[in-house]
Short mmCIF file of C-alpha atoms in Angstrom, two decimals:
data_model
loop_
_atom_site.label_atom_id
_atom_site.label_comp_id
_atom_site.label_asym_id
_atom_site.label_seq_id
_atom_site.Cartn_x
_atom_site.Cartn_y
_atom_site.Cartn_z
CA UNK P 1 41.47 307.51 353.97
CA UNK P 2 38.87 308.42 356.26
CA UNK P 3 36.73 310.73 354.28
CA UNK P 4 35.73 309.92 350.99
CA UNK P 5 36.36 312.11 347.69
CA UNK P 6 33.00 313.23 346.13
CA UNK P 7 34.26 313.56 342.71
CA UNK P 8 32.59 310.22 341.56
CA UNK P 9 29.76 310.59 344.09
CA UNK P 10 27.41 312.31 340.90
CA UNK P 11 24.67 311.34 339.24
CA UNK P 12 25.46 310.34 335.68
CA UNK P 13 22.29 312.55 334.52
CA UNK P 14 23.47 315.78 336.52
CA UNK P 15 27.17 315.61 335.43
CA UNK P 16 26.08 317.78 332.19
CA UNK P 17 29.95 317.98 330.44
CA UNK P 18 32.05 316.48 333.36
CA UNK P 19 33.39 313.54 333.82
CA UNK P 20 32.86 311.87 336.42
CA UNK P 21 35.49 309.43 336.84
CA UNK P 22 37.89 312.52 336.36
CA UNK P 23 36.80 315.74 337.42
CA UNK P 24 35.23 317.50 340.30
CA UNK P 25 31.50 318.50 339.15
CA UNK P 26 30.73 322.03 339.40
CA UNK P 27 27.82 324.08 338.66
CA UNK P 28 27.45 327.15 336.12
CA UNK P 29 26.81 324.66 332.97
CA UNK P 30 23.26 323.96 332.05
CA UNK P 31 22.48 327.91 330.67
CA UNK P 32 24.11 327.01 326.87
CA UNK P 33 21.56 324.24 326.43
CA UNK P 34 18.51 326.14 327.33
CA UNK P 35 16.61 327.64 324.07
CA UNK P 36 14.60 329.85 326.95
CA UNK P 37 17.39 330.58 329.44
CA UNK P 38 16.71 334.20 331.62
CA UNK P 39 19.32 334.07 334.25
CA UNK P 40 21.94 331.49 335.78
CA UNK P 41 20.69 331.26 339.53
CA UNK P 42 23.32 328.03 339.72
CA UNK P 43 26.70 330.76 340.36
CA UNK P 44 27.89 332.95 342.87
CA UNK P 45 28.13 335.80 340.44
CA UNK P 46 27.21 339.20 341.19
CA UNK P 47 23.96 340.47 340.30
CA UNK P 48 25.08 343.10 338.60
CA UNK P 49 26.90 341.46 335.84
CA UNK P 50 30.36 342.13 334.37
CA UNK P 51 31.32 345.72 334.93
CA UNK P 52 30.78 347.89 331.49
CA UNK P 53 34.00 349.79 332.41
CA UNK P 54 35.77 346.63 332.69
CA UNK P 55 34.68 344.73 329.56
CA UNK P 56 35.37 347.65 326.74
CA UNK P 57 38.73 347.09 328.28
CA UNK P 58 38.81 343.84 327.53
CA UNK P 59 37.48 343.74 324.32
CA UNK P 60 39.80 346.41 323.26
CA UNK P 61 42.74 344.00 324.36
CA UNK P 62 41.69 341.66 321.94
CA UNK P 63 43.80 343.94 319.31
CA UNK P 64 46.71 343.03 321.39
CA UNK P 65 46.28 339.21 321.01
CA UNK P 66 48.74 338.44 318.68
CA UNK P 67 51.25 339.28 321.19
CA UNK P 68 52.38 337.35 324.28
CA UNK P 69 50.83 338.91 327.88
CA UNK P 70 53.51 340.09 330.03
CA UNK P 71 55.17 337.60 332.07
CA UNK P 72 55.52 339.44 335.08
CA UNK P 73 51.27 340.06 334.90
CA UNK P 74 52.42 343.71 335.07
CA UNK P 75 50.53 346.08 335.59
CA UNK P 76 47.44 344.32 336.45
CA UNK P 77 48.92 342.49 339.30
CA UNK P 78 50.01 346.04 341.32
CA UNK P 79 46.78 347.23 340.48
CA UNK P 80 45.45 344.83 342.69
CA UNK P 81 47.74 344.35 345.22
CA UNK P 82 47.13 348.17 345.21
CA UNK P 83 43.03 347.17 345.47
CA UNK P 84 44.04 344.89 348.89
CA UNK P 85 46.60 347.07 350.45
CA UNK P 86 45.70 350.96 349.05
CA UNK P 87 48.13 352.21 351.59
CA UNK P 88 50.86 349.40 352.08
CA UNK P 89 50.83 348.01 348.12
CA UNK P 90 54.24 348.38 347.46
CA UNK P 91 55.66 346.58 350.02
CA UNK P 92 52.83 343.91 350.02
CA UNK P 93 52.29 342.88 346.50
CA UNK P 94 56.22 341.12 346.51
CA UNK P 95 53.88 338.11 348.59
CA UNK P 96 51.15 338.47 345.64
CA UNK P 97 50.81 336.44 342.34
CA UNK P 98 47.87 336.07 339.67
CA UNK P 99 46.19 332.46 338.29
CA UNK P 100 44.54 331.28 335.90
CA UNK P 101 41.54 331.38 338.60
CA UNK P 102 41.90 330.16 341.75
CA UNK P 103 41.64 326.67 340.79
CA UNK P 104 44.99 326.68 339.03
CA UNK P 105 46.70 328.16 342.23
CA UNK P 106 45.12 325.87 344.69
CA UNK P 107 46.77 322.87 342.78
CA UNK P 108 50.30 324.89 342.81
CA UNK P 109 50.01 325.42 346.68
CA UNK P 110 49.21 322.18 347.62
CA UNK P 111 51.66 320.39 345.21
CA UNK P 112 54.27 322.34 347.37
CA UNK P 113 52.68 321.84 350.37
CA UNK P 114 54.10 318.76 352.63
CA UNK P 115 53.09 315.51 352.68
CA UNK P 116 50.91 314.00 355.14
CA UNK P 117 47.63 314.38 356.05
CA UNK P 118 44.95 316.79 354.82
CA UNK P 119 41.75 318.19 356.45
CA UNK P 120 38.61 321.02 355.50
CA UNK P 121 37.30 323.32 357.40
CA UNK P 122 35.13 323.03 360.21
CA UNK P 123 32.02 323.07 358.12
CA UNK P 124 29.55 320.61 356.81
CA UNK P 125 30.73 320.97 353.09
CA UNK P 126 33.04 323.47 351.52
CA UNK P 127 33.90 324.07 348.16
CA UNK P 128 35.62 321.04 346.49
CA UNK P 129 38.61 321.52 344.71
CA UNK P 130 40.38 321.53 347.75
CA UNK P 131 39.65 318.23 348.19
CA UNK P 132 40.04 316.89 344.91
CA UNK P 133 43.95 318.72 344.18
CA UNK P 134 44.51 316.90 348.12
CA UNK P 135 43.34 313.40 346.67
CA UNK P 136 45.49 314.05 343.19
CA UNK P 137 48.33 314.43 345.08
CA UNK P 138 47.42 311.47 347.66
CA UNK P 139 46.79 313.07 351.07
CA UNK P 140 45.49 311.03 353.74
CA UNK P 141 42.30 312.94 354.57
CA UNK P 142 40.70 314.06 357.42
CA UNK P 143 37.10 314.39 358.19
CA UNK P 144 35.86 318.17 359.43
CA UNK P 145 34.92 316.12 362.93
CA UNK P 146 38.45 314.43 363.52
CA UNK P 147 40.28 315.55 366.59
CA UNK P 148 43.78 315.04 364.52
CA UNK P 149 46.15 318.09 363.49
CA UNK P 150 47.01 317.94 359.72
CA UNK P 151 49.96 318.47 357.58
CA UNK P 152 47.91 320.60 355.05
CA UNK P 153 44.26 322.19 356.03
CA UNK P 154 41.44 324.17 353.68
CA UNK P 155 39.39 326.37 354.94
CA UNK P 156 36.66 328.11 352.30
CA UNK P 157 35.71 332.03 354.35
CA UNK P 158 32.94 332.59 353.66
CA UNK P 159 31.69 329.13 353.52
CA UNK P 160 30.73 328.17 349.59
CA UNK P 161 27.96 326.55 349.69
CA UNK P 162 26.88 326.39 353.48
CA UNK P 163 27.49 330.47 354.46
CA UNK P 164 29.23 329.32 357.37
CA UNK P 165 31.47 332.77 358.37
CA UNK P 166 34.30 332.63 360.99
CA UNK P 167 35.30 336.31 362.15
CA UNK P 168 39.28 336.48 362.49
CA UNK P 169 39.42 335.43 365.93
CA UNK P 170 37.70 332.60 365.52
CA UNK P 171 40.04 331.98 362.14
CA UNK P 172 43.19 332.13 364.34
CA UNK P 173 41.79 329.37 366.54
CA UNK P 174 41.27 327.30 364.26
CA UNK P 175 43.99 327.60 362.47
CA UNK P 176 46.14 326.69 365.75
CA UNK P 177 43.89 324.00 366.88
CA UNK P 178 44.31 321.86 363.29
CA UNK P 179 47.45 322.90 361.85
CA UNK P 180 50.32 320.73 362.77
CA UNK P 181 53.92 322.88 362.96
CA UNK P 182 55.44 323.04 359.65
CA UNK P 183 52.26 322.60 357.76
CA UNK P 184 50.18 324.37 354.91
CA UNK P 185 47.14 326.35 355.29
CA UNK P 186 45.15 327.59 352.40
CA UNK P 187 42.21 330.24 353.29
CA UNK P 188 39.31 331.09 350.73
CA UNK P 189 38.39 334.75 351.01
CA UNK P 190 37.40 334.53 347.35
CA UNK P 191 33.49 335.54 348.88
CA UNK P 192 35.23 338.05 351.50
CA UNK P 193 35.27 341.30 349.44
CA UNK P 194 31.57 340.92 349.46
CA UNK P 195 31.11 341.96 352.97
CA UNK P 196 30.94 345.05 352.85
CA UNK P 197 33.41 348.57 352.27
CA UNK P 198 35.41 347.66 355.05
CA UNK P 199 35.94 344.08 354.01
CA UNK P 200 40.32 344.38 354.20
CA UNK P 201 40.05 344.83 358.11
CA UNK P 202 38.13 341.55 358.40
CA UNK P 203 40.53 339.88 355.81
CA UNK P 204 43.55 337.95 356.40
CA UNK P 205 45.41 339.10 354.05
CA UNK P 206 45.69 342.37 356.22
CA UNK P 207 47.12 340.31 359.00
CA UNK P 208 50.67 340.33 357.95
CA UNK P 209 52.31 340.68 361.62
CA UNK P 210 49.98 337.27 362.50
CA UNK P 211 51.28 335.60 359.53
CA UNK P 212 55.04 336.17 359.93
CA UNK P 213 54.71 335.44 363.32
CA UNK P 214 52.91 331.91 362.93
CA UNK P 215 55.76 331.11 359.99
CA UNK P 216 58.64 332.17 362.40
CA UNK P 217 57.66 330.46 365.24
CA UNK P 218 55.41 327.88 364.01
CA UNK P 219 56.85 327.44 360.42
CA UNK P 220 53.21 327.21 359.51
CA UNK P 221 52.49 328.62 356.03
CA UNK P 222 49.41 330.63 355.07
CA UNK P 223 48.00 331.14 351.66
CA UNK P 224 45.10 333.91 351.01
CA UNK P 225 43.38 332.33 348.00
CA UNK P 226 40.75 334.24 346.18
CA UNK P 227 38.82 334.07 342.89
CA UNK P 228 37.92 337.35 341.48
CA UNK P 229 35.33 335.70 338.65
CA UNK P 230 32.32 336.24 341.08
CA UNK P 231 32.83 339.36 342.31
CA UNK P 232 32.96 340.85 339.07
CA UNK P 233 30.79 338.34 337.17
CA UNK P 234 33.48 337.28 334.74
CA UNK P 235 33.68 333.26 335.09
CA UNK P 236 34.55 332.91 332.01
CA UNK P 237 37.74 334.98 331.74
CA UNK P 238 39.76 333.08 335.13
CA UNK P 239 40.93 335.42 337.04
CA UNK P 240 42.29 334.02 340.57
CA UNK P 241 45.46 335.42 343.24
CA UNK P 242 47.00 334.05 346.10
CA UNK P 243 48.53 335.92 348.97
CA UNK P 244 51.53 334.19 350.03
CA UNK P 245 52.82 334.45 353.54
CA UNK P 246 56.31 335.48 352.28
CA UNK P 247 57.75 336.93 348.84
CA UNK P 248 60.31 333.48 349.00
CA UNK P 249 56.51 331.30 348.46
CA UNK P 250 55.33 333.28 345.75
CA UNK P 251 58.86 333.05 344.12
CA UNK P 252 58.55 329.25 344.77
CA UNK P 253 54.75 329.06 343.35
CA UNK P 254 55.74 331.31 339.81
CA UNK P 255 59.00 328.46 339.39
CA UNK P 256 56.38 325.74 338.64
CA UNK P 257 53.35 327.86 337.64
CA UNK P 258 53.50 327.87 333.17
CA UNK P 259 54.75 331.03 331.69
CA UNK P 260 51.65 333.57 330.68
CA UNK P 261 49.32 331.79 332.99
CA UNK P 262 47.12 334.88 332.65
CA UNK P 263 46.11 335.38 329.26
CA UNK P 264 45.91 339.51 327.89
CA UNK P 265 42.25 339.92 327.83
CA UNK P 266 42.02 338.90 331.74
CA UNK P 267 45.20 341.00 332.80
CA UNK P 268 43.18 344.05 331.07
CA UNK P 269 40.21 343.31 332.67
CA UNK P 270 41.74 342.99 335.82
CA UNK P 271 43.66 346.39 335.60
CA UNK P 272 40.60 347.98 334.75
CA UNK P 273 37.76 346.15 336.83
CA UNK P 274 39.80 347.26 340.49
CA UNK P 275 39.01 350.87 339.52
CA UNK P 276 35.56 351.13 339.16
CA UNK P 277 34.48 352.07 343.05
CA UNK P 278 30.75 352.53 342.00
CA UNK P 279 29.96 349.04 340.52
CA UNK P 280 31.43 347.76 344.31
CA UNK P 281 29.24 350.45 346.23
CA UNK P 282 26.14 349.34 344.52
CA UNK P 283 27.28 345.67 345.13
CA UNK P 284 27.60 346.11 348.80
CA UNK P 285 24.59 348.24 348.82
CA UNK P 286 21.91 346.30 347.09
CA UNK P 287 23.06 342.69 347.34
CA UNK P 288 21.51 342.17 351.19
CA UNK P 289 18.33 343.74 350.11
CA UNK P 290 17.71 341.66 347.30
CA UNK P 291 19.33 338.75 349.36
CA UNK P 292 16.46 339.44 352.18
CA UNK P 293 13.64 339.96 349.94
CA UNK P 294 14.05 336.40 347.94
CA UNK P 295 14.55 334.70 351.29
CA UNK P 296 11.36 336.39 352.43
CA UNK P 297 9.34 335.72 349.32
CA UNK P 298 10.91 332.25 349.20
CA UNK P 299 9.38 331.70 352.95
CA UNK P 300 6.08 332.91 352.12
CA UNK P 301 6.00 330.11 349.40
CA UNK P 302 7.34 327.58 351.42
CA UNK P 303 7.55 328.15 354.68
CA UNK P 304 8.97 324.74 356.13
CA UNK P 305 12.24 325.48 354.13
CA UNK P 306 15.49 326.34 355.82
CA UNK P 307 18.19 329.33 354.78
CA UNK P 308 21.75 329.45 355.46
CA UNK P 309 24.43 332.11 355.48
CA UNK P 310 25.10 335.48 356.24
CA UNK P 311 23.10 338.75 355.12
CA UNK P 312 26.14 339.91 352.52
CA UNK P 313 26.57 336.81 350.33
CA UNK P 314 26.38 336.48 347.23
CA UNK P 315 23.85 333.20 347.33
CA UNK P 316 21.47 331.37 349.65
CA UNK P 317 21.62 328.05 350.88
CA UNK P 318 18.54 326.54 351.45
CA UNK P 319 17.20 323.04 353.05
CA UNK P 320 13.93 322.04 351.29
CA UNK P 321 14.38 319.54 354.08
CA UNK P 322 12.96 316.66 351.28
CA UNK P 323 14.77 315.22 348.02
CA UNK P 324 11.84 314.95 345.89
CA UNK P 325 11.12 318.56 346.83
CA UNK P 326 14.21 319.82 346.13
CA UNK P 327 14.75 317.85 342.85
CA UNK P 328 11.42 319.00 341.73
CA UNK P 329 12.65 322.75 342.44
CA UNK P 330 15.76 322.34 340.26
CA UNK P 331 13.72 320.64 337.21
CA UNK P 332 11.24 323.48 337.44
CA UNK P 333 13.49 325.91 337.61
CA UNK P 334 15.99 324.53 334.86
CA UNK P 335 12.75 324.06 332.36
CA UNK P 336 11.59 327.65 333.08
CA UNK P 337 15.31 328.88 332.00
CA UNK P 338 16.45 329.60 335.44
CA UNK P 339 18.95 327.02 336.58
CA UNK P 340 19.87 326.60 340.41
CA UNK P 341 22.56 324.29 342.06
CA UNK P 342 21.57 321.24 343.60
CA UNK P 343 22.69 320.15 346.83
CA UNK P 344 23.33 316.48 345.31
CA UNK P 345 25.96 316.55 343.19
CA UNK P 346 29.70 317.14 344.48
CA UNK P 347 28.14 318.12 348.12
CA UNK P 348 25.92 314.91 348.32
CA UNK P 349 23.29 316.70 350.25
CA UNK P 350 20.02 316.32 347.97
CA UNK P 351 17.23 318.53 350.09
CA UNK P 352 19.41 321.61 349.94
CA UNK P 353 19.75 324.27 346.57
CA UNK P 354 21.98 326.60 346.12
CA UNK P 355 20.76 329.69 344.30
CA UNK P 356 22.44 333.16 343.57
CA UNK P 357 21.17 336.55 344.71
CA UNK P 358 19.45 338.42 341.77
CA UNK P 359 17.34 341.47 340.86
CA UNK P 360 13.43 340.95 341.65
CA UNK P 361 12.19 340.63 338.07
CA UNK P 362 14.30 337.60 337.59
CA UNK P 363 13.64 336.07 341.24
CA UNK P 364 9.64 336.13 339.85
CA UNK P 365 10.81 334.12 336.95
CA UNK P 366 12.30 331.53 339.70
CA UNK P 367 9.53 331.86 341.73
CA UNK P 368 6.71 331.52 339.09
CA UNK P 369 8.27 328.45 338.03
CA UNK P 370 8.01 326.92 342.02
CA UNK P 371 4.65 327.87 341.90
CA UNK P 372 3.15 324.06 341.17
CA UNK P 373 5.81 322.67 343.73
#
């Protein structure tokens, strides 16, 4: 293999409840051991937490419990085929199919993808259980930098962590320079809806013409993967989809997927959450405010520090541009209750943090703990 798997590549003492010899480290897991914890600044969530609307739903399902959720994920799953295509859901949501977040459906894609050779996307890091379902099912991979086409290729749009963006132009070419015929290609757009109102047009999984076309003619196979947990801040239900470039791959993906993936409380909230227009218009209105703001506060503080990614994310990437710095950042901020991602574990890249955009009375929490940095 020419690039390495990072799934052993953590520190013992960041791990938390991983293990390291067996699963991918990810973030979002310090908060239930702090006695003073304020606000998780270690996940993509959105600021504005899980959507009141949304969650009486849920709860209210819980009275339904003792019965099995509906095997055809009916009729949360045309409510949000009906949230990606409002005019064309009918004829769309045939190529559409619900996980048990995205995680589950990235491991069903590439276990039917073929055999071969796998590659990322062009970017320094990307989001890693990509990598770790490729090495599970023993891919030869590919580094971002090699000049080689690959059987099966990941791309993460928008970039988690790095807020690297590639416009759909820029997508197609890629895809066509490192796809070889016949091969899979799985897309992230899980961070896509947070662009802005208009986010379908700059989304793949509008591009059905493109899609057909590349299968036809190509016999290359693209998957629209998202996770809906950060959007609407609800992590801990796992809620993921996958937009399949035909209604024969979805068909092939529920034959080995387990029957009532999607348990009832998730299918409600799911039914419910694509509804609520206002919790999205304050999402795409206040999120690259607050997003600007911490940067600019954050730059005051330390100006030597370098941000990444675009003005509508979720998060901020950010290069202390020194280890001890950066570790220093994520003790303080874990001991004042606020926890942040480190760069070092799973991405091995130990200057940068990863926090999440948040209101400004918790970002002065954060930022009073910095203060002795």
């Amino acid at each position: 293999m020419s690039a390495t798997n990072n799934t052993t590549s953590s520190t013992a003492a960041s791990n938390g409840p991983w293990d390291a010899k067996l699963q991918q480290f990810h973030g979002g897991q310090d908060w239930a051991n702090l006695d003073n914890f304020v606000e998780d600044f270690s996940v993509t969530t959105n600021a504005f937490g899980m959507p009141d609307s949304a969650k009486r739903v849920a709860i209210q399902s819980v009275e339904h419990s003792h019965h099995y959720p509906p095997a055809d994920q009916e009729p949360a799953k045309s409510s949000l085929a009906r949230f990606l295509w409002p005019e064309e859901f009918e004829t769309e949501r045939d190529r559409l199919i619900l996980g048990n977040g995205a995680s589950e459906l990235i491991d069903l894609v590439i276990r039917m993808a073929p055999r071969g050779t796998w590659r990322p996307g062009p970017f320094r890091t990307q989001y890693k259980e990509y990598e770790r379902s490729a090495c599970n099912n023993d891919y030869d991979l590919l580094s971002a930098e090699s000049l080689d086409k690959a059987n099966v290729a990941c791309l993460v749009n928008p970039c988690n962590p790095t807020g690297d963006y590639l416009d759909l132009p820029e997508l197609k070419k890629w895809i066509s320079d490192n796809v070889l015929p016949g091969g899979y290609v799985l897309i992230d757009e899980s961070m896509q809806p947070w662009h802005s109102s208009e986010f379908r047009q700059h989304s793949l999984t509008t591009q059905r013409q493109y899609v057909e076309d590349l299968y036809k003619e190509q016999g290359i196979s693209i998957f629209v993967m998202h996770s809906w947990t950060k959007l609407w801040c609800c992590t801990g239900l796992r809620l993921g989809s996958v937009v399949c470039p035909t209604a024969e791959h979805m068909r092939a993906i529920k034959k080995i997927q387990v029957p009532w993936s999607v348990n009832t409380v998730a299918l409600a909230f799911l039914n419910a959450v694509v509804q609520d227009d206002e919790y999205l218009a304050k999402t795409w209105k206040m999120t690259p405010v607050w997003r600007q703001q911490t940067i600019d506060r954050i730059s005051e503080m330390f100006p030597d520090w370098e941000f990444h990614g675009r003005e509508f994310l979720s998060w901020i990437w950010l290069d202390t541009k020194s280890e001890d710095v950066a570790q220093k950042a994520i003790d303080l901020a874990r001991a004042a209750g606020v926890p942040v991602r480190s760069g070092r574990p799973g991405y091995n890249l130990p200057t940068f943090i990863r926090l999440a955009v948040r209101e400004s009375a918790k970002v002065d929490v954060l930022l009073g703990a910095w203060k002795s940095i």
